[in-house]
Coordinates of C-alpha atoms (C1' of nucleotides) in Angstrom, one line a residue:
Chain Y
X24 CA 40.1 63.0 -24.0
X25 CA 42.4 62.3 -27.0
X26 CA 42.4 59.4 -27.9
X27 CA 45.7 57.1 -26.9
X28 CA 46.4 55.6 -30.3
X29 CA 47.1 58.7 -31.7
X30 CA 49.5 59.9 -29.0
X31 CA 51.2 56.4 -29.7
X32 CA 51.7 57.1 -33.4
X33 CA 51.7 60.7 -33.7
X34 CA 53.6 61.9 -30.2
X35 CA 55.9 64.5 -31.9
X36 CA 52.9 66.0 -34.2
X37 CA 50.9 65.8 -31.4
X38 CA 53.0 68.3 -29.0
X39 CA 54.1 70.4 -32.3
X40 CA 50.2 71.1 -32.2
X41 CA 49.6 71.6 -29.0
X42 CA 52.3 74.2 -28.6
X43 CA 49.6 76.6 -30.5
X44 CA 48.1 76.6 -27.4
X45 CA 50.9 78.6 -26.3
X46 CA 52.0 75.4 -23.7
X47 CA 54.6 73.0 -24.0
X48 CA 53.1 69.4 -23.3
X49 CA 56.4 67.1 -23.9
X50 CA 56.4 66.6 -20.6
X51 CA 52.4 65.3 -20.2
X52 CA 52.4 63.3 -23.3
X53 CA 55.5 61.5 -22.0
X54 CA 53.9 60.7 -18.8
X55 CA 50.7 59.5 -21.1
X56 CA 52.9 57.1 -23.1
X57 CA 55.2 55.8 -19.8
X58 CA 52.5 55.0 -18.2
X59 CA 50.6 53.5 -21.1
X60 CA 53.9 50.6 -21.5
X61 CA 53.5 50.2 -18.0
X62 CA 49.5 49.6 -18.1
X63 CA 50.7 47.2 -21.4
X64 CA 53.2 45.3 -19.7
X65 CA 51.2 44.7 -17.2
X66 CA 48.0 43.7 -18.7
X67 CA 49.8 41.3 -20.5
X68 CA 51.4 39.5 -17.7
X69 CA 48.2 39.7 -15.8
X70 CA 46.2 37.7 -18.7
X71 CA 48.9 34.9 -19.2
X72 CA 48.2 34.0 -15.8
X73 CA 44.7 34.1 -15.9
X74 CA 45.0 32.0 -18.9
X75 CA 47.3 29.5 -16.7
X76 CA 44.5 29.2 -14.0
X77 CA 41.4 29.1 -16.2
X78 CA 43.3 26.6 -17.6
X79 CA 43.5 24.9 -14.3
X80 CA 40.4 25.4 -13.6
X81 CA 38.8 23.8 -16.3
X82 CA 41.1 20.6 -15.7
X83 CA 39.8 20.8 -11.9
X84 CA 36.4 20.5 -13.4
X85 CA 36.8 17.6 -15.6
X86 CA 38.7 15.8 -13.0
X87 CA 35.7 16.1 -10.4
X88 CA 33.1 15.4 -13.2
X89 CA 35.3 11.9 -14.1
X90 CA 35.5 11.6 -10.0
X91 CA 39.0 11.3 -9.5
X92 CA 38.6 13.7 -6.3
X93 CA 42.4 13.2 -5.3
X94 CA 43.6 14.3 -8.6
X95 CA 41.5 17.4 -8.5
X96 CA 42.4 18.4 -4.8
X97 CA 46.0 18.0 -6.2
X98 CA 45.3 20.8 -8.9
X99 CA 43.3 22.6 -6.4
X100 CA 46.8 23.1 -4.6
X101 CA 48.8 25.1 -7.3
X102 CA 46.0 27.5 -7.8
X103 CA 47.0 29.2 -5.1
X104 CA 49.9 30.6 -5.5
X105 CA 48.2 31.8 -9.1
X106 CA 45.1 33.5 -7.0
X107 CA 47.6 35.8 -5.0
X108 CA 49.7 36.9 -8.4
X109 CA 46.8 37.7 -10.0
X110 CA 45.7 39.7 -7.1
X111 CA 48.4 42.0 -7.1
X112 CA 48.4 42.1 -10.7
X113 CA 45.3 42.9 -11.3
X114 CA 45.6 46.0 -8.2
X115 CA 48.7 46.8 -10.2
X116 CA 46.8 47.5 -13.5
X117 CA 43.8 48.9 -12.5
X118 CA 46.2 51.2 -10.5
X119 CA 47.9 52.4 -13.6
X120 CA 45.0 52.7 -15.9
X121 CA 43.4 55.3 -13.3
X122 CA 46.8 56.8 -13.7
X123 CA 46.6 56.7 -17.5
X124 CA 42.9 58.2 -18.0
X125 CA 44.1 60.8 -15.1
X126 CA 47.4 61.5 -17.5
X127 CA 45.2 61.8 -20.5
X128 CA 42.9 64.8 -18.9
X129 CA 45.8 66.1 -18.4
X130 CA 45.6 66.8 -22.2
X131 CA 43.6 69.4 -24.4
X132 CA 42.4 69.1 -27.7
X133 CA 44.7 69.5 -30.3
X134 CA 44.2 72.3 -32.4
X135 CA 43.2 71.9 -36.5
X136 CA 45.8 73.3 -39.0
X137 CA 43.6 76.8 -39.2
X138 CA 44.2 77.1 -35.5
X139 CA 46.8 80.0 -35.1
X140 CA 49.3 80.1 -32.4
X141 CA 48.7 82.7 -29.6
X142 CA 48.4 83.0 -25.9
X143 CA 44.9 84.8 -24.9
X144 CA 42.2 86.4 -26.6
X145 CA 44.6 89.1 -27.8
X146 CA 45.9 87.0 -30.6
X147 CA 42.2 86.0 -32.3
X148 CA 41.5 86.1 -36.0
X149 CA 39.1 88.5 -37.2
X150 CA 38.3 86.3 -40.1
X151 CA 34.0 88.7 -41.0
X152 CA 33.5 91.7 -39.6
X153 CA 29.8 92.6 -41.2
X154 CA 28.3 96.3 -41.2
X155 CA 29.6 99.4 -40.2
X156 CA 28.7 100.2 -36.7
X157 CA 25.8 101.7 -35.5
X158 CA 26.4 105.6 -35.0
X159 CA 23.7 107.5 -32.8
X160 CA 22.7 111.4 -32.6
X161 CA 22.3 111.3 -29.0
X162 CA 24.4 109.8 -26.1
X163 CA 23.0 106.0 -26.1
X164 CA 22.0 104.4 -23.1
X165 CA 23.3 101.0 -21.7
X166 CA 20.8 97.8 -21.5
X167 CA 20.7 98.0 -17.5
X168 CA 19.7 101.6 -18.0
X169 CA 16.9 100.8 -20.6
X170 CA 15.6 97.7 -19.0
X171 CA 15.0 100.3 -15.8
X172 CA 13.6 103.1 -17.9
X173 CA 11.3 100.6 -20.0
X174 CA 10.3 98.0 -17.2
X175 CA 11.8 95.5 -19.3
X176 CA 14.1 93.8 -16.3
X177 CA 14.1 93.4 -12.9
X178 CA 18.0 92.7 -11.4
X179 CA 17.2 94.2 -7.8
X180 CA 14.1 91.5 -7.6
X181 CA 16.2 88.5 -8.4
X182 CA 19.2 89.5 -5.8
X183 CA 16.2 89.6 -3.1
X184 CA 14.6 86.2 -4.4
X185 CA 17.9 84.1 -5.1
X186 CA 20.9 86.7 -5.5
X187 CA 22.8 88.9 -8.1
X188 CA 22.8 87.2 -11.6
X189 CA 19.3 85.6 -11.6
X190 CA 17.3 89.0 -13.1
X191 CA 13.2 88.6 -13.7
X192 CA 12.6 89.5 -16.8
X193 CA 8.8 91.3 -17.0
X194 CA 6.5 92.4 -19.1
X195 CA 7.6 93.2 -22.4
X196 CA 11.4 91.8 -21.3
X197 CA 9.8 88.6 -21.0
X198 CA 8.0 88.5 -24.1
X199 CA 11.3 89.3 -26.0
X200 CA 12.7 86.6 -24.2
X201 CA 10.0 84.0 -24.6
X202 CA 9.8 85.8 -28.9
X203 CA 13.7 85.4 -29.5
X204 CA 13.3 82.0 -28.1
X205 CA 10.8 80.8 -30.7
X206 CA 12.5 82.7 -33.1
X207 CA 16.1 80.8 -32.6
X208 CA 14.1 77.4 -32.3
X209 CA 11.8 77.8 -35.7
X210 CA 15.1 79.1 -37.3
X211 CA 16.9 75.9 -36.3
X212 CA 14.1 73.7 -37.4
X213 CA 14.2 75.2 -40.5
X214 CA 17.9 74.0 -40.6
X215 CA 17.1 70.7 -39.9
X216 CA 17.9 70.5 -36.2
X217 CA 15.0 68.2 -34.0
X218 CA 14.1 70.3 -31.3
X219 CA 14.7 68.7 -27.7
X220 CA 13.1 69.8 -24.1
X221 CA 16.1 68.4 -22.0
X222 CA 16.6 67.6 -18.5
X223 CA 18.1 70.7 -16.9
X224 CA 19.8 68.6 -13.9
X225 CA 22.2 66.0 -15.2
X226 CA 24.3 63.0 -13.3
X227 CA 27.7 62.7 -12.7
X228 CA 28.4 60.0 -15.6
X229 CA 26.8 63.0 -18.1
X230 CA 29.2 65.4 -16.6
X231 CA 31.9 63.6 -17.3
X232 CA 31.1 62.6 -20.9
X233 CA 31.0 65.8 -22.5
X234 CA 34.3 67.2 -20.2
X235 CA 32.4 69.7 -17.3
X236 CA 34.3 66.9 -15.1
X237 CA 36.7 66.8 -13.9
X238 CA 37.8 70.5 -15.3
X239 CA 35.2 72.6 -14.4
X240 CA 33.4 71.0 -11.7
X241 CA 33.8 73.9 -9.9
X242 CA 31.2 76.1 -12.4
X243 CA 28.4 73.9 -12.0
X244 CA 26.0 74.0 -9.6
X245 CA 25.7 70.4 -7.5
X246 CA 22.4 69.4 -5.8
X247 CA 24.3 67.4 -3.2
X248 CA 21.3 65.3 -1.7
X249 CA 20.9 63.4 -5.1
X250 CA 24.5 63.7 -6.6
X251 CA 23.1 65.9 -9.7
X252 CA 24.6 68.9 -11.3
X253 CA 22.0 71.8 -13.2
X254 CA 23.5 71.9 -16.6
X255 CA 26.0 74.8 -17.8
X256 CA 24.3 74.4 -21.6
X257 CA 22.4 72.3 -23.3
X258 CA 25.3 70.6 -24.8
X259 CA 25.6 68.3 -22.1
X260 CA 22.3 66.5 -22.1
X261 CA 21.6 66.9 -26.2
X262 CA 25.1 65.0 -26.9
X263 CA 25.0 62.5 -23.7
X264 CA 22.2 61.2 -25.3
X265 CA 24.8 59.4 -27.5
X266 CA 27.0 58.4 -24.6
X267 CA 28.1 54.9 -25.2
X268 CA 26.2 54.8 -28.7
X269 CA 27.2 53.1 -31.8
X270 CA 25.4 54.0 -34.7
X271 CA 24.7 52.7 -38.0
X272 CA 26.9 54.0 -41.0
X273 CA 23.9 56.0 -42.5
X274 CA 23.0 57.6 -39.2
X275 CA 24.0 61.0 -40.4
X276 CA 24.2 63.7 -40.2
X277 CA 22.5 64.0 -36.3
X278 CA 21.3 67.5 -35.4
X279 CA 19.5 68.3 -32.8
X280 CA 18.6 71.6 -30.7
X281 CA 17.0 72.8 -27.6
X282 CA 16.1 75.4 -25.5
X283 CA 17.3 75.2 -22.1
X284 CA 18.3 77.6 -19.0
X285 CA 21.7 77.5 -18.3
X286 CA 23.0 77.9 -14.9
X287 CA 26.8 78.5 -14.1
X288 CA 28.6 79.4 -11.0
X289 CA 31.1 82.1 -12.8
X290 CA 33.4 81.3 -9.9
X291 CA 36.0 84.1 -9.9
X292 CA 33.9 86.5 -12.0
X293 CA 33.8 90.2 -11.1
X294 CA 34.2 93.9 -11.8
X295 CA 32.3 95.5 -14.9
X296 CA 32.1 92.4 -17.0
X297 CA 29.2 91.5 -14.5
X298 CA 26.9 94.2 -15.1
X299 CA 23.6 93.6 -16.3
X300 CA 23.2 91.0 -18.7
X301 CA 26.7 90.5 -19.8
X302 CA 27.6 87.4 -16.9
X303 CA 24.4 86.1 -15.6
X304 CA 24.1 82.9 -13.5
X305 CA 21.2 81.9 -15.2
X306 CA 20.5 82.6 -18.9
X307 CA 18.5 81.3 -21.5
X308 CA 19.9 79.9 -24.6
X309 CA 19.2 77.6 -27.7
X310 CA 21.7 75.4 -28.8
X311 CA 22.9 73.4 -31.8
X312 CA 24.5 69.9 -31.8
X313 CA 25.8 67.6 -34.7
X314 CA 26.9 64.4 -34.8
X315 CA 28.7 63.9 -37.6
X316 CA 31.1 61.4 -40.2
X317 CA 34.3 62.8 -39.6
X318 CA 34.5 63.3 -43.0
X319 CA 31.3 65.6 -42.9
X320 CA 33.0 67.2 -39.8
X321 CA 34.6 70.2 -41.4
X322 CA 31.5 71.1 -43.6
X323 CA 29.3 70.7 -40.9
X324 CA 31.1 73.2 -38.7
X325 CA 30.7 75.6 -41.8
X326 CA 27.5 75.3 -41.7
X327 CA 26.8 75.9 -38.5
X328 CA 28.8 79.1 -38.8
X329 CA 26.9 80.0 -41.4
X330 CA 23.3 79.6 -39.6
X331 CA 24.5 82.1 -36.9
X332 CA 25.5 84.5 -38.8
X333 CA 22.5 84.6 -40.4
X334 CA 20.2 84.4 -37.0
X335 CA 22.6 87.6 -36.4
X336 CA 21.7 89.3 -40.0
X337 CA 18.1 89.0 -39.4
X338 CA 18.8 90.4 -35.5
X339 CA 20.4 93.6 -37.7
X340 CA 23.1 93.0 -35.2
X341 CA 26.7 94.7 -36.2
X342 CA 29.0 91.1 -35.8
X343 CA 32.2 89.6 -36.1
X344 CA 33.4 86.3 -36.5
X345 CA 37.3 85.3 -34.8
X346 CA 38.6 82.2 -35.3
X347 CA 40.2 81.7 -31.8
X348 CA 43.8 81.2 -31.5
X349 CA 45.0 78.1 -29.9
X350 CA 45.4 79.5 -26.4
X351 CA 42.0 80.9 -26.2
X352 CA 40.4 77.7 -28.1
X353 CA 38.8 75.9 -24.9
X354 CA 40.1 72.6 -23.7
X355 CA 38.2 69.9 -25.1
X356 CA 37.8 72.0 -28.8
X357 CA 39.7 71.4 -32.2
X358 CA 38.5 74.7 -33.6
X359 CA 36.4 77.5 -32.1
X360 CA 34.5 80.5 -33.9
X361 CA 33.0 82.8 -32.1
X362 CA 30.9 85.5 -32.5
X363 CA 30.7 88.8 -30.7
X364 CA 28.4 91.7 -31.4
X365 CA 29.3 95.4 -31.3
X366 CA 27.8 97.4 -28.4
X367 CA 28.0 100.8 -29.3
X368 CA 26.7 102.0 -25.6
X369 CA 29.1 99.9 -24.0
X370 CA 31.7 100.4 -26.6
X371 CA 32.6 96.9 -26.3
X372 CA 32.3 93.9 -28.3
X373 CA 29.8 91.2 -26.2
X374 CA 30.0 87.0 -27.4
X375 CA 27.1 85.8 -28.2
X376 CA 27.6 82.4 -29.7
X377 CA 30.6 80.2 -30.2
X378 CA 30.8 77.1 -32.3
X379 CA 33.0 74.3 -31.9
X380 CA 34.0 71.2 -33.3
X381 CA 35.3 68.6 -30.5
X382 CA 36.9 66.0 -33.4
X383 CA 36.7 62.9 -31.5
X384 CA 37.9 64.1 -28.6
X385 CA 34.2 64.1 -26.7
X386 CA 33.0 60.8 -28.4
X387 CA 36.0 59.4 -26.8
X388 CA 35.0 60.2 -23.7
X389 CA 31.5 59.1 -24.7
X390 CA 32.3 56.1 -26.4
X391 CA 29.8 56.9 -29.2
X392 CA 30.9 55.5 -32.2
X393 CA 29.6 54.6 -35.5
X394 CA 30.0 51.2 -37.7
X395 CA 32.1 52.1 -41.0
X396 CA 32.0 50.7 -44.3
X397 CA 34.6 48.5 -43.0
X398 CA 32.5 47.0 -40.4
X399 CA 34.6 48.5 -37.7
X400 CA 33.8 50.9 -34.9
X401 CA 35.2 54.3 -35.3
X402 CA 34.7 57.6 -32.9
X403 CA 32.4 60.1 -34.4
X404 CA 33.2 63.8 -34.6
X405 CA 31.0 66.2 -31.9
X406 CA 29.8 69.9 -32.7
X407 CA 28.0 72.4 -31.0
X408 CA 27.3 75.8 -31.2
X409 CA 24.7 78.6 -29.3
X410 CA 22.1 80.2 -31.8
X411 CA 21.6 81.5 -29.9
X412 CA 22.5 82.5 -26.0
X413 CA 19.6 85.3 -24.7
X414 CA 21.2 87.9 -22.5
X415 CA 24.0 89.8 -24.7
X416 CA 21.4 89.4 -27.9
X417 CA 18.9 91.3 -25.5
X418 CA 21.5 93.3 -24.5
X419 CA 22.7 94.4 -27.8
X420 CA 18.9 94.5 -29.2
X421 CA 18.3 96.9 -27.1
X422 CA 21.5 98.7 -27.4
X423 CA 21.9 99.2 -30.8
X424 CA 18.2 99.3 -32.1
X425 CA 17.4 102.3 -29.1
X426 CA 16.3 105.3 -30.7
X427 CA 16.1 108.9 -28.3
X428 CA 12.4 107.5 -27.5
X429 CA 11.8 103.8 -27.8
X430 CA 13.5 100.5 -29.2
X431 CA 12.8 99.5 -32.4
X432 CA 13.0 95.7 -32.5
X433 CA 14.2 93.7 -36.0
X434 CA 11.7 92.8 -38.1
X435 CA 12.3 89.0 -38.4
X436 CA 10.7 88.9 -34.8
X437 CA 8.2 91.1 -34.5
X438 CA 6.1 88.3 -35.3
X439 CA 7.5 86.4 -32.6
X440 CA 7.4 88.7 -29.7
X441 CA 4.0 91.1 -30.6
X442 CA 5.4 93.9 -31.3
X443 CA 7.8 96.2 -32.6
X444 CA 8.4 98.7 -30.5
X445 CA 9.1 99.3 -27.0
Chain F
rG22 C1' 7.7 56.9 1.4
rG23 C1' 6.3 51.2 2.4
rA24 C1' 5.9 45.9 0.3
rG25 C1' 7.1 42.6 -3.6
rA26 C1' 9.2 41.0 -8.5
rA27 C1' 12.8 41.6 -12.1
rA28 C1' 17.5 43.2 -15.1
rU29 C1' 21.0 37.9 -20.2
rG30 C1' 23.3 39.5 -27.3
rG31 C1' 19.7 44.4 -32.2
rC32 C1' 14.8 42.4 -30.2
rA33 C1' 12.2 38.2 -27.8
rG34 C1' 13.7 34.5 -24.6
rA35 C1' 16.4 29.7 -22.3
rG36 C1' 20.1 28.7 -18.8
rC37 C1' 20.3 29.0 -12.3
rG38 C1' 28.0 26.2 -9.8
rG39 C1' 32.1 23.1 -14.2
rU40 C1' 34.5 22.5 -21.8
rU41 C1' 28.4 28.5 -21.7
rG42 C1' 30.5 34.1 -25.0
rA43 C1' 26.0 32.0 -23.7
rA44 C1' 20.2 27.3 -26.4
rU45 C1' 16.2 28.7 -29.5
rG46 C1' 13.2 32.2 -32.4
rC47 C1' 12.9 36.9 -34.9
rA48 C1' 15.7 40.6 -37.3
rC49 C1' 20.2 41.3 -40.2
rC50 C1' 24.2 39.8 -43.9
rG51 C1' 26.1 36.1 -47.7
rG52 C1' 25.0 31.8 -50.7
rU53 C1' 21.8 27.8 -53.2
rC54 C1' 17.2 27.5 -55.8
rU55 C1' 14.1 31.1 -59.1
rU56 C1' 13.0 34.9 -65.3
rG57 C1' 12.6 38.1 -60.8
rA58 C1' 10.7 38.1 -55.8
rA59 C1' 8.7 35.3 -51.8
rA60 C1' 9.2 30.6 -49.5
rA61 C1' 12.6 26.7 -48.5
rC62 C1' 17.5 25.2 -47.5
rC63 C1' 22.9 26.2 -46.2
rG64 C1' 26.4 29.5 -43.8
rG65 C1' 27.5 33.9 -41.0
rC66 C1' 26.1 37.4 -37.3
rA67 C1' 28.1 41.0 -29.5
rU68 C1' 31.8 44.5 -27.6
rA69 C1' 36.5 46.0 -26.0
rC70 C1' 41.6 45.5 -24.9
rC71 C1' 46.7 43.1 -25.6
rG72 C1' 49.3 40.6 -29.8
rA73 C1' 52.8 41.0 -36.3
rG74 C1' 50.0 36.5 -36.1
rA75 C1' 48.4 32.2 -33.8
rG76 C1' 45.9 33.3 -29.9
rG77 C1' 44.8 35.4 -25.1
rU78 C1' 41.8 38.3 -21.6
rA79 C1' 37.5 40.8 -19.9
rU80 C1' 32.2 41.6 -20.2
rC81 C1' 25.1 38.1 -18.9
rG82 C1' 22.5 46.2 -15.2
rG83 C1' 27.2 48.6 -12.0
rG84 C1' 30.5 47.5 -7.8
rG85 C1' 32.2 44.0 -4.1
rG86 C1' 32.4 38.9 -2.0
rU87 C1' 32.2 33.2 -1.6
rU88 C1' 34.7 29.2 -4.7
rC89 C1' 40.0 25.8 -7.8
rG90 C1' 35.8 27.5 -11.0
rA91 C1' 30.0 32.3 -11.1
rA92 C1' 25.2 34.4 -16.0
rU93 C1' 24.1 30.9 -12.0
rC94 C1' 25.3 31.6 -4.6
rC95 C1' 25.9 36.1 -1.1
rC96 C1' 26.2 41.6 -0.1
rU97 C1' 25.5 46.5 -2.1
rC98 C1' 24.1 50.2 -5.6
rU99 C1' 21.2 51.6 -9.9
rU100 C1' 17.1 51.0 -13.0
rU101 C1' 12.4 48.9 -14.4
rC102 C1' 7.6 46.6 -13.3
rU103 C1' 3.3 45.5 -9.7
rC104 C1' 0.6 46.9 -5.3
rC105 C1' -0.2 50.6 -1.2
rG106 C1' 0.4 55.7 0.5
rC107 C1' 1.3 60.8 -0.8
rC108 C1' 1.1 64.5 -4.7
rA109 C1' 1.2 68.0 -9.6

RNA sequence: GGAGAAAUGGCAGAGCGGUUGAAUGCACCGGUCUUGAAAACCGGCAUACCGAGAGGUAUCGGGGGUUCGAAUCCCUCUUUCUCCGCCA
């Protein structure tokens, strides 16, 4: 949610931005600050006359306390055409600040200067491309073809236990999993991330802080019985642990990671992009969250960009980085880099990770806030990024590092899963 | 799952219908004293919104109600604690 000041002082610069995004929002940011007047206006009217009859009020109660009962059964009288304004009133405002919040989620992030214009994924910047890619001798297989051929993953098994989208992983499949795991935790450890072990069902209050609600409530699953929702990433538990948090001035930076599953819906998914491990509706991942000065912001995305690409490097994964163009930047981000590695059996490029920084546009939501030099509260500036999400990594492991007889795995975690070769 | 108790500021803990945004202590910040520190003493110390400011309004777990007036009474939800039952 942006934060109404700035659309106060800013309006024009404000949809000038937006426009990247390949969507003209005159028309919503005019509705924002109509509404906003009329949510002032209002307040303010509202407050005199509760001023006027706390006023009254506290008469009443000095009059009964000297015991001239007449005198305060006299007062007692006017209050009551005071109690029905403020009745309406108050209706009337809490009426338009429902209106104002629903207004504001109207609204996505606006884009940093960086952030090029452009409608879909079409107009991304390349801004790395690392490596040649991967050339083979012999025709190389797909992942689902491998994981059949090596025992490595079972998709048949989990459409007869659950449904399509939740494989079992066996054998040497899970190991990789449970290896690469380790592998992306220690790595972010070594970064200075605390590892967490997060609740993988969240509430409705969590849901809304880090923007899956009202947007995308549709790609979560809901366990209606207790009004929770499984978690689409990590993201949402590791940074609603600062909802409605105001830290200290020295707090930062905060960084914090986890391993979670991830479950999503993928509503409206279908066709090739499904096969195999490329759209699952549960997955592994590890994910990285900052917390950060918003004057640290900027570097701190940097360096998260930086630690994926070199979890990717050790992979011996062929990668890109695109800096997404406004259209394709999600809703609640200021700037998103993803990463996408080169399969050379599927001859198409597969995300793995994407990195974002939220400005304060989640911590506004959250209301987590730290106390400035100044004394004052200010909104802190929210990152996250996957390093990394499991399926396409497995996917492209076993892709790229197939040779005509086995799978050679990277050596950075051969320690991690027990061997290096399937 | 059943029965009871409770939820107040950073923490501890009063208040239980009227000038209480809230005693007191601790913590914290500033000052006096001191060569320095400690101690002592003095002062300050919740958050948000509206307002140029003066100031106003809201908030004592959340929501609703009673009342001229609610931290205080009632209803409801949530959470925590104790006991019983069940269970990894």
């Amino acid at each position: 949610m942006l934060e109404i000041t700035r659309l106060r002082n800013d309006k024009d610069e404000v949809i000038e931005q937006l426009r990247k995004r390949g969507v003209d929002f005159t028309k919503e940011v005019a509705l924002v600050l109509s509404v906003d007047a009329q949510w002032r206006a209002a307040k303010t009217e509202l407050e005199t006359i509760q001023a006027e009859s706390n006023g009254l009020s506290k008469e009443i109660g000095k009059l009964f306390q000297a015991g001239d009962t007449a005198a305060a059964n006299a007062a007692k009288e006017k209050t009551a055409a005071l109690k029905s304004q403020e009745q309406t009133l108050k209706s009337q405002v809490n009426q338009l600040e429902q209106e104002l919040r629903e207004a504001l989620y109207q609204i996505p992030n606006v884009p940093v200067a960086e952030v090029k214009e452009g409608k879909s994924e079409a107009d991304n910047e390349t801004v790395f491309e690392a490596g040649p890619k991967r050339t083979f001798s012999f025709t190389p297989k797909a992942h689902w073809d491998l994981a059949q051929q090596y025992d490595l993953i079972d998709f048949e098994l989990g459409v007869k236990v659950t449904g399509a989208g939740f494989p079992f992983y066996k054998g040497k499949g899970a190991k990789l999993q449970r290896g690469l795991i380790n592998f992306f935790l220690d790595e972010a450890e070594k970064a200075g991330y605390q590892e967490h072990i997060a609740p993988l069902v969240v509430n409705e209050a969590s849901g809304y802080g880090t923007g899956q609600l009202p947007d995308k409530e549709g790609q979560m699953y809901h366990i209606g019985a207790d009004d929770l929702y499984l978690i689409p990433t990590a993201e949402v538990p590791l940074t609603n642990i600062y909802r409605d948090v105001i830290l200290p001035n020295e707090s930062f930076s905060i960084r914090l990671c986890g391993y979670t599953p991830c479950f999503r819906r993928e509503a409206g998914s279908y066709g090739k992009d499904v096969r195999g491990l490329n759209r699952l509706h549960q997955f592994d991942k590890v994910e990285i969250v900052r917390i950060e000065h918003p004057n640290n912001a900027k570097a701190a995305l940097d360096e998260m960009v930086a630690h994926v690409k070199q979890l990717l490097e050790k992979l011996q994964l062929q990668y890109r980085i695109l800096r997404l163009c406004g259209g394709d930047t999600g809703f609640a981000s200021a700037i998103t880099y993803d990463f996408e590695v080169y399969s050379a059996a599927q001859e198409k490029w597969l995300e793995v990770s994407s990195v974002s920084l939220f400005e304060t546009f989640q911590s506004n939501r959250l209301m987590l806030r730290y106390r400035g030099e100044d004394k004052k509260t200010h909104l802190c500036h929210t990152l996250n990024g996957s390093a990394l999400a499991l399926p396409r990594i497995v996917a492209a492991l076993l892709e790229n590092h197939q040779t005509e007889n086995g799978i050679t795995l990277p050596e950075a975690i051969v320690p991690y899963v027990g061997f290096a070769e399937i």
